[in-house]
mmCIF file of C-alpha atoms in Angstrom:
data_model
loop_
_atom_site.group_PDB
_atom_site.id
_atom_site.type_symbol
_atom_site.label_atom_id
_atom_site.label_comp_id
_atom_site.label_asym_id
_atom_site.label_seq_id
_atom_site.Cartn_x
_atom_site.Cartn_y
_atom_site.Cartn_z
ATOM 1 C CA UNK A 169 -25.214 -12.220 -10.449
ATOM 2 C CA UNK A 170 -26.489 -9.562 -8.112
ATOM 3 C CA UNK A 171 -27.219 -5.718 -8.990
ATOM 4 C CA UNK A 172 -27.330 -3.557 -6.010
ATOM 5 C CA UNK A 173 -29.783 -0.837 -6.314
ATOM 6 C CA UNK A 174 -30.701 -1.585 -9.674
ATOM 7 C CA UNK A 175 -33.707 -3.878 -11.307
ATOM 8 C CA UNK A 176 -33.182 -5.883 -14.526
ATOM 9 C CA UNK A 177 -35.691 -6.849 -16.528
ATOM 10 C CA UNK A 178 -35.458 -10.689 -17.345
ATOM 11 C CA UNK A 179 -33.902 -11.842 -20.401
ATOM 12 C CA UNK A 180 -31.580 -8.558 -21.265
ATOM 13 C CA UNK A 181 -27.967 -8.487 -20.677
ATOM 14 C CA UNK A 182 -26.318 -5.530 -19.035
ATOM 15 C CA UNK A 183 -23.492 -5.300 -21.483
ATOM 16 C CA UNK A 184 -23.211 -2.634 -24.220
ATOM 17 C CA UNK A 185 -23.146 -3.532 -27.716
ATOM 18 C CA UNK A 186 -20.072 -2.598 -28.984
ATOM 19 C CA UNK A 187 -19.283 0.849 -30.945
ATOM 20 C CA UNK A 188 -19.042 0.900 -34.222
ATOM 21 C CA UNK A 189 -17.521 4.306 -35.663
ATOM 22 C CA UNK A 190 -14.185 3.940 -36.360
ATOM 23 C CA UNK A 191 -12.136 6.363 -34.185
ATOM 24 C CA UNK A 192 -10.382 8.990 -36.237
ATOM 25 C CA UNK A 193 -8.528 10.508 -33.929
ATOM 26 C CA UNK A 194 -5.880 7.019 -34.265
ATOM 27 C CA UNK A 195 -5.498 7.618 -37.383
ATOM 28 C CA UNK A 196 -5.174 11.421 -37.412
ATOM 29 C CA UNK A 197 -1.987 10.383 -34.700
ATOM 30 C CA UNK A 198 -0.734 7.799 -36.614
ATOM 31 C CA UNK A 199 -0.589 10.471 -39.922
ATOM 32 C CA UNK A 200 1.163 12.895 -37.908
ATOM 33 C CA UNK A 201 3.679 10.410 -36.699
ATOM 34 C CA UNK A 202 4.308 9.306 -39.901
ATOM 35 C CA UNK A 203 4.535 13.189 -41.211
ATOM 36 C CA UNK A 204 7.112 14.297 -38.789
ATOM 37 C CA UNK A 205 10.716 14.497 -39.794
ATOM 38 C CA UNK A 206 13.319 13.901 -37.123
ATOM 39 C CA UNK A 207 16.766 16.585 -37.984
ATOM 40 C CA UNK A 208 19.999 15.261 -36.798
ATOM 41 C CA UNK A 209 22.653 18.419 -36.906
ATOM 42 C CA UNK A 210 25.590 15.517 -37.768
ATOM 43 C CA UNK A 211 26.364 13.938 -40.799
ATOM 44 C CA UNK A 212 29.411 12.276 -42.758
ATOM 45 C CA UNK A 213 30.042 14.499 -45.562
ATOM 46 C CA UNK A 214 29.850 12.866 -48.827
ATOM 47 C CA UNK A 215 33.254 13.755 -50.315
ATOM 48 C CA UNK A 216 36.763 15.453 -48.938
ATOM 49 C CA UNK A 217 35.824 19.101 -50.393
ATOM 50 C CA UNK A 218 32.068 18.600 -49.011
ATOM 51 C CA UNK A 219 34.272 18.663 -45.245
ATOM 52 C CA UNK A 220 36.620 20.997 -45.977
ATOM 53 C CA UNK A 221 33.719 23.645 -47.462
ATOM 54 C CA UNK A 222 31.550 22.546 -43.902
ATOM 55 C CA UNK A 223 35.275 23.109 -41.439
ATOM 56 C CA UNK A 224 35.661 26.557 -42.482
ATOM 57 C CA UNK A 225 31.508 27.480 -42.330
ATOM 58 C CA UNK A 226 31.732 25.334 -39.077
ATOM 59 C CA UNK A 227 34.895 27.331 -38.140
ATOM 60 C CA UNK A 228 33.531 30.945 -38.359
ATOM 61 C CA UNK A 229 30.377 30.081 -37.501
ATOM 62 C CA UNK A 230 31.151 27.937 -34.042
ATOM 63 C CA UNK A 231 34.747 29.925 -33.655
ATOM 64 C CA UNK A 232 34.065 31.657 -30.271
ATOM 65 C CA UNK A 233 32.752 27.920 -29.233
ATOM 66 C CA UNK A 234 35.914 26.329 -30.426
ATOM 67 C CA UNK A 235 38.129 28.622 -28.692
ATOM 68 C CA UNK A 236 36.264 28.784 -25.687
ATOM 69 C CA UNK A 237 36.440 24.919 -25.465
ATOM 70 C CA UNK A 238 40.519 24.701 -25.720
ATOM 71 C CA UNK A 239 40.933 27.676 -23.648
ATOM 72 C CA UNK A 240 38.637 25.782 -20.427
ATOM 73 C CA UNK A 241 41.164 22.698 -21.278
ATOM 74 C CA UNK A 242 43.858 24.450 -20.729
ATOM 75 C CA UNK A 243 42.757 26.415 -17.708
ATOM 76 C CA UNK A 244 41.673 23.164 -16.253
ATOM 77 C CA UNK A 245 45.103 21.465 -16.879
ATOM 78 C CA UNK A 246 46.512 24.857 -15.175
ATOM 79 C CA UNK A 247 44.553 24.553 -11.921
ATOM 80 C CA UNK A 248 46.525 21.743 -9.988
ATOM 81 C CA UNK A 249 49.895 23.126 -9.937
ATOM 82 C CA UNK A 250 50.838 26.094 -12.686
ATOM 83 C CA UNK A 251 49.311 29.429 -10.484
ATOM 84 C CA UNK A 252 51.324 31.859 -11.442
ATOM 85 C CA UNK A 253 50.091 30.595 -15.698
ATOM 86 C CA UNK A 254 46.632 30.490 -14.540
ATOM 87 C CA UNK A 255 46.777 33.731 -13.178
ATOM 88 C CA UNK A 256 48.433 35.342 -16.432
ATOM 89 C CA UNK A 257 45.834 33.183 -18.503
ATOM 90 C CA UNK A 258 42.584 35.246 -16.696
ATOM 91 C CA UNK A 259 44.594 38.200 -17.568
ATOM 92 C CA UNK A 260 45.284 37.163 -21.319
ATOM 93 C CA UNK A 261 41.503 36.325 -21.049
ATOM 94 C CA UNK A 262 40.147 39.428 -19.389
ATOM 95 C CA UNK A 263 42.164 41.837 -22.053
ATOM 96 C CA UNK A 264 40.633 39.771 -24.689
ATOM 97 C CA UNK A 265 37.215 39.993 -23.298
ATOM 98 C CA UNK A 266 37.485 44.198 -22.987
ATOM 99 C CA UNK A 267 38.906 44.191 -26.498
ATOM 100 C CA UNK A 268 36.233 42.481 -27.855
ATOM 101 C CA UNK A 269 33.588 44.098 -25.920
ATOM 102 C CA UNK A 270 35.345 47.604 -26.867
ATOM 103 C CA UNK A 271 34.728 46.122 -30.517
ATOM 104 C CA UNK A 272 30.971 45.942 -29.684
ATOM 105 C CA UNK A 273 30.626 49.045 -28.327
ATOM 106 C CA UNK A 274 31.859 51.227 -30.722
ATOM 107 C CA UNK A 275 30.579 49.629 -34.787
ATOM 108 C CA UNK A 276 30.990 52.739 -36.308
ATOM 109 C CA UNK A 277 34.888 53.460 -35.316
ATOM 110 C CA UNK A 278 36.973 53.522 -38.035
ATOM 111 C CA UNK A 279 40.051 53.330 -35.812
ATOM 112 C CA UNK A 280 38.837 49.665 -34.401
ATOM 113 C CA UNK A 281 37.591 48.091 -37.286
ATOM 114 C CA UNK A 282 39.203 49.325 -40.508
ATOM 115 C CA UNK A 283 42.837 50.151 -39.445
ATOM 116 C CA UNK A 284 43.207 47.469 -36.289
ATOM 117 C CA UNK A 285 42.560 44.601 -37.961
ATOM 118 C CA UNK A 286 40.636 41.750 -35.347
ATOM 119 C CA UNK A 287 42.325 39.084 -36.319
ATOM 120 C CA UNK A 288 45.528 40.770 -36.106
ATOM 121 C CA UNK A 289 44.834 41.938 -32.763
ATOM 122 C CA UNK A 290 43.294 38.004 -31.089
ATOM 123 C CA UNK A 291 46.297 36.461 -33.649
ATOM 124 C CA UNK A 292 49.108 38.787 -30.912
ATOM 125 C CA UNK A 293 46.962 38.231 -27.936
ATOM 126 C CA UNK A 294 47.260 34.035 -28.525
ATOM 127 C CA UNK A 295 50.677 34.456 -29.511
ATOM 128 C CA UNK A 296 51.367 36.588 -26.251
ATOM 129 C CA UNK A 297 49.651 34.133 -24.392
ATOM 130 C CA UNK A 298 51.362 31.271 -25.578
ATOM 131 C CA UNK A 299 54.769 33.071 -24.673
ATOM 132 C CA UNK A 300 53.467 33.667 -21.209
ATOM 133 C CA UNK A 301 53.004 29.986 -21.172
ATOM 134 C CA UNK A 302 56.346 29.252 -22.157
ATOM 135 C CA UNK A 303 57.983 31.716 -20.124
ATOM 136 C CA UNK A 304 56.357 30.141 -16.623
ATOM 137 C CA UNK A 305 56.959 26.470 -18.051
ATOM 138 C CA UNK A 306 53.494 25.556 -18.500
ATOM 139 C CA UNK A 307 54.227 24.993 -21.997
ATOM 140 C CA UNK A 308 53.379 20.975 -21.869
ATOM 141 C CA UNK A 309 50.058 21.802 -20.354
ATOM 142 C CA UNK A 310 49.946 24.104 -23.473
ATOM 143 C CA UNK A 311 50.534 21.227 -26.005
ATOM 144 C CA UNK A 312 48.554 18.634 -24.268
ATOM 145 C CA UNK A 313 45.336 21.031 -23.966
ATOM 146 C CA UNK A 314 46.259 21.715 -27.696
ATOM 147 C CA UNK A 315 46.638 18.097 -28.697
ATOM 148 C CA UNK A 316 43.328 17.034 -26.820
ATOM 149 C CA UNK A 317 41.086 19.980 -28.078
ATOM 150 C CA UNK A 318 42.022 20.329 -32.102
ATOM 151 C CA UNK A 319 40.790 16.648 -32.603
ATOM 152 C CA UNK A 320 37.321 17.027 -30.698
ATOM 153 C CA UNK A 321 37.038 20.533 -32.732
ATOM 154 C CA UNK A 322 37.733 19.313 -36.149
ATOM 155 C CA UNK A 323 35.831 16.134 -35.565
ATOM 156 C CA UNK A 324 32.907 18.354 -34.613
ATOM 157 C CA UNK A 325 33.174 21.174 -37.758
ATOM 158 C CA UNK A 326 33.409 17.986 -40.323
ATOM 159 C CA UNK A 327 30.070 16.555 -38.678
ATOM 160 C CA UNK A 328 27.916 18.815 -38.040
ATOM 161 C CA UNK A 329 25.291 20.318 -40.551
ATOM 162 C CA UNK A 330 24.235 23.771 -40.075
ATOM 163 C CA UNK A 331 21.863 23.751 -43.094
ATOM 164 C CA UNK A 332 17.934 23.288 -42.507
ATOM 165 C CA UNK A 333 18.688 23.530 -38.544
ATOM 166 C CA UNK A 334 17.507 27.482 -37.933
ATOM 167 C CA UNK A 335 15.173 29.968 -38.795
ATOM 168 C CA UNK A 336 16.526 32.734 -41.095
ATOM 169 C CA UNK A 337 17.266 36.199 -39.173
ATOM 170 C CA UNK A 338 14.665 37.930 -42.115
ATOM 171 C CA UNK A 339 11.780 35.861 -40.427
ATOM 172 C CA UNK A 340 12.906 36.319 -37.182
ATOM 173 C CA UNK A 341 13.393 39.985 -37.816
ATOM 174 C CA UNK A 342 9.741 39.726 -38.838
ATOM 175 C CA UNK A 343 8.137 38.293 -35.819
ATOM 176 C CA UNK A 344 7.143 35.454 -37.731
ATOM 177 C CA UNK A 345 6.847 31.999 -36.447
ATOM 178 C CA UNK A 346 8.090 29.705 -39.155
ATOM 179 C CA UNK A 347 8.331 26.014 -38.568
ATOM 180 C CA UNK A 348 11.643 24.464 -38.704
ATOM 181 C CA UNK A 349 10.805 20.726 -40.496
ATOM 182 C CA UNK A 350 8.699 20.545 -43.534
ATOM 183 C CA UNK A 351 5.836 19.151 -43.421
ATOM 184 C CA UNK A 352 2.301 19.210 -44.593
ATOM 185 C CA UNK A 353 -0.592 20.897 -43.209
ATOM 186 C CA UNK A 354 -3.854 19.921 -44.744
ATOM 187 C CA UNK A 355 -3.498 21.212 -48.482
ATOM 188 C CA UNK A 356 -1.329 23.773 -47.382
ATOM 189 C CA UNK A 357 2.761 23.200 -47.528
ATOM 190 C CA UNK A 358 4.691 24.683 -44.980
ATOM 191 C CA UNK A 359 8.133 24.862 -45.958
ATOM 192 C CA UNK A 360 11.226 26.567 -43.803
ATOM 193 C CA UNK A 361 12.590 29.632 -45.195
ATOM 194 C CA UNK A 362 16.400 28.375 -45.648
ATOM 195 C CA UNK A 363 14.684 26.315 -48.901
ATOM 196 C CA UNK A 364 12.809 29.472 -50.045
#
């Protein structure tokens, strides 16, 4: 064996004995791994009125989302060959849009949100739109983006769990930063505030 630079004194080896303090810092990582609690937003509901009770939550909650997703469908299925449909479906779409964002824009009008009902209002705009539809024969791409969408949107509102998944709008409001898993944290317990 030859040491460059260095001198050895006979009879000593150049290795290190080897350490023995038990690294914590495993074990710390191997607590935390063990701690954390992984949240998947989909589940099978555990009885028929469990889905029905998370469809309509899932329903007004993800609504916009719902409708959003059959309406790019059907303006999808428009694009190749219906123009003059596609055309009167922006429109439909654009009307909507102002209405809504008139809704916005004025909360305290008693006109807009007392005596014209919203749902009345989006209820005559779909059924106008569908009309439209029918009236320029796009009416199959109608059905078909209705028959493709209603199953992925259902399928989605019986699944997924909204509970546990988001901070509460109180501790938002708050500016407070409140973990969203439970967990411990030395003796302290941290706990979200939808179980408080």
């Amino acid at each position: 064996m030859a040491s460059y630079g260095t001198m050895q004194r006979p009879g000593t080896s150049s290795t290190s004995p080897p350490l023995t303090q038990p690294d914590d810092s495993k074990d710390t990582a191997r607590k935390k791994r063990n701690d954390f609690k992984l949240l998947c937003p989909f589940n099978i509901p555990i009885s028929p009125e469990a889905a029905a009770v998370r469809i309509i939550r899932n329903l007004r909650y993800f609504g916009l989302y719902y409708t959003l997703f059959v309406w790019i469908i059907l303006f999808i299925s428009l694009v190749p060959r219906r123009k003059v449909s596609l055309i009167l479906l922006v429109v439909m779409t654009i009307v909507t849009s102002l209405y809504l964002t008139l809704l916005r824009a004025l909360p305290n009008s008693v006109v807009l949100h007392r005596i014209i009902d919203k749902r009345l209002v989006l209820s005559l705009l779909a059924i106008g739109t569908a009309v439209e539809l029918i009236l320029t024969r796009a009416a199959i791409h109608l059905v078909v983006s209705l028959a493709c969408g209603i199953p992925i949107v259902l399928v989605h509102a019986v699944l997924r769990v909204s509970d546990d998944l988001f901070v509460g709008e109180e501790a938002c409001a708050a500016g407070e930063l409140v973990p969203l898993v439970h967990g411990k944290t030395g003796d302290v317990d941290i706990e979200s505030p939808a179980s408080v």
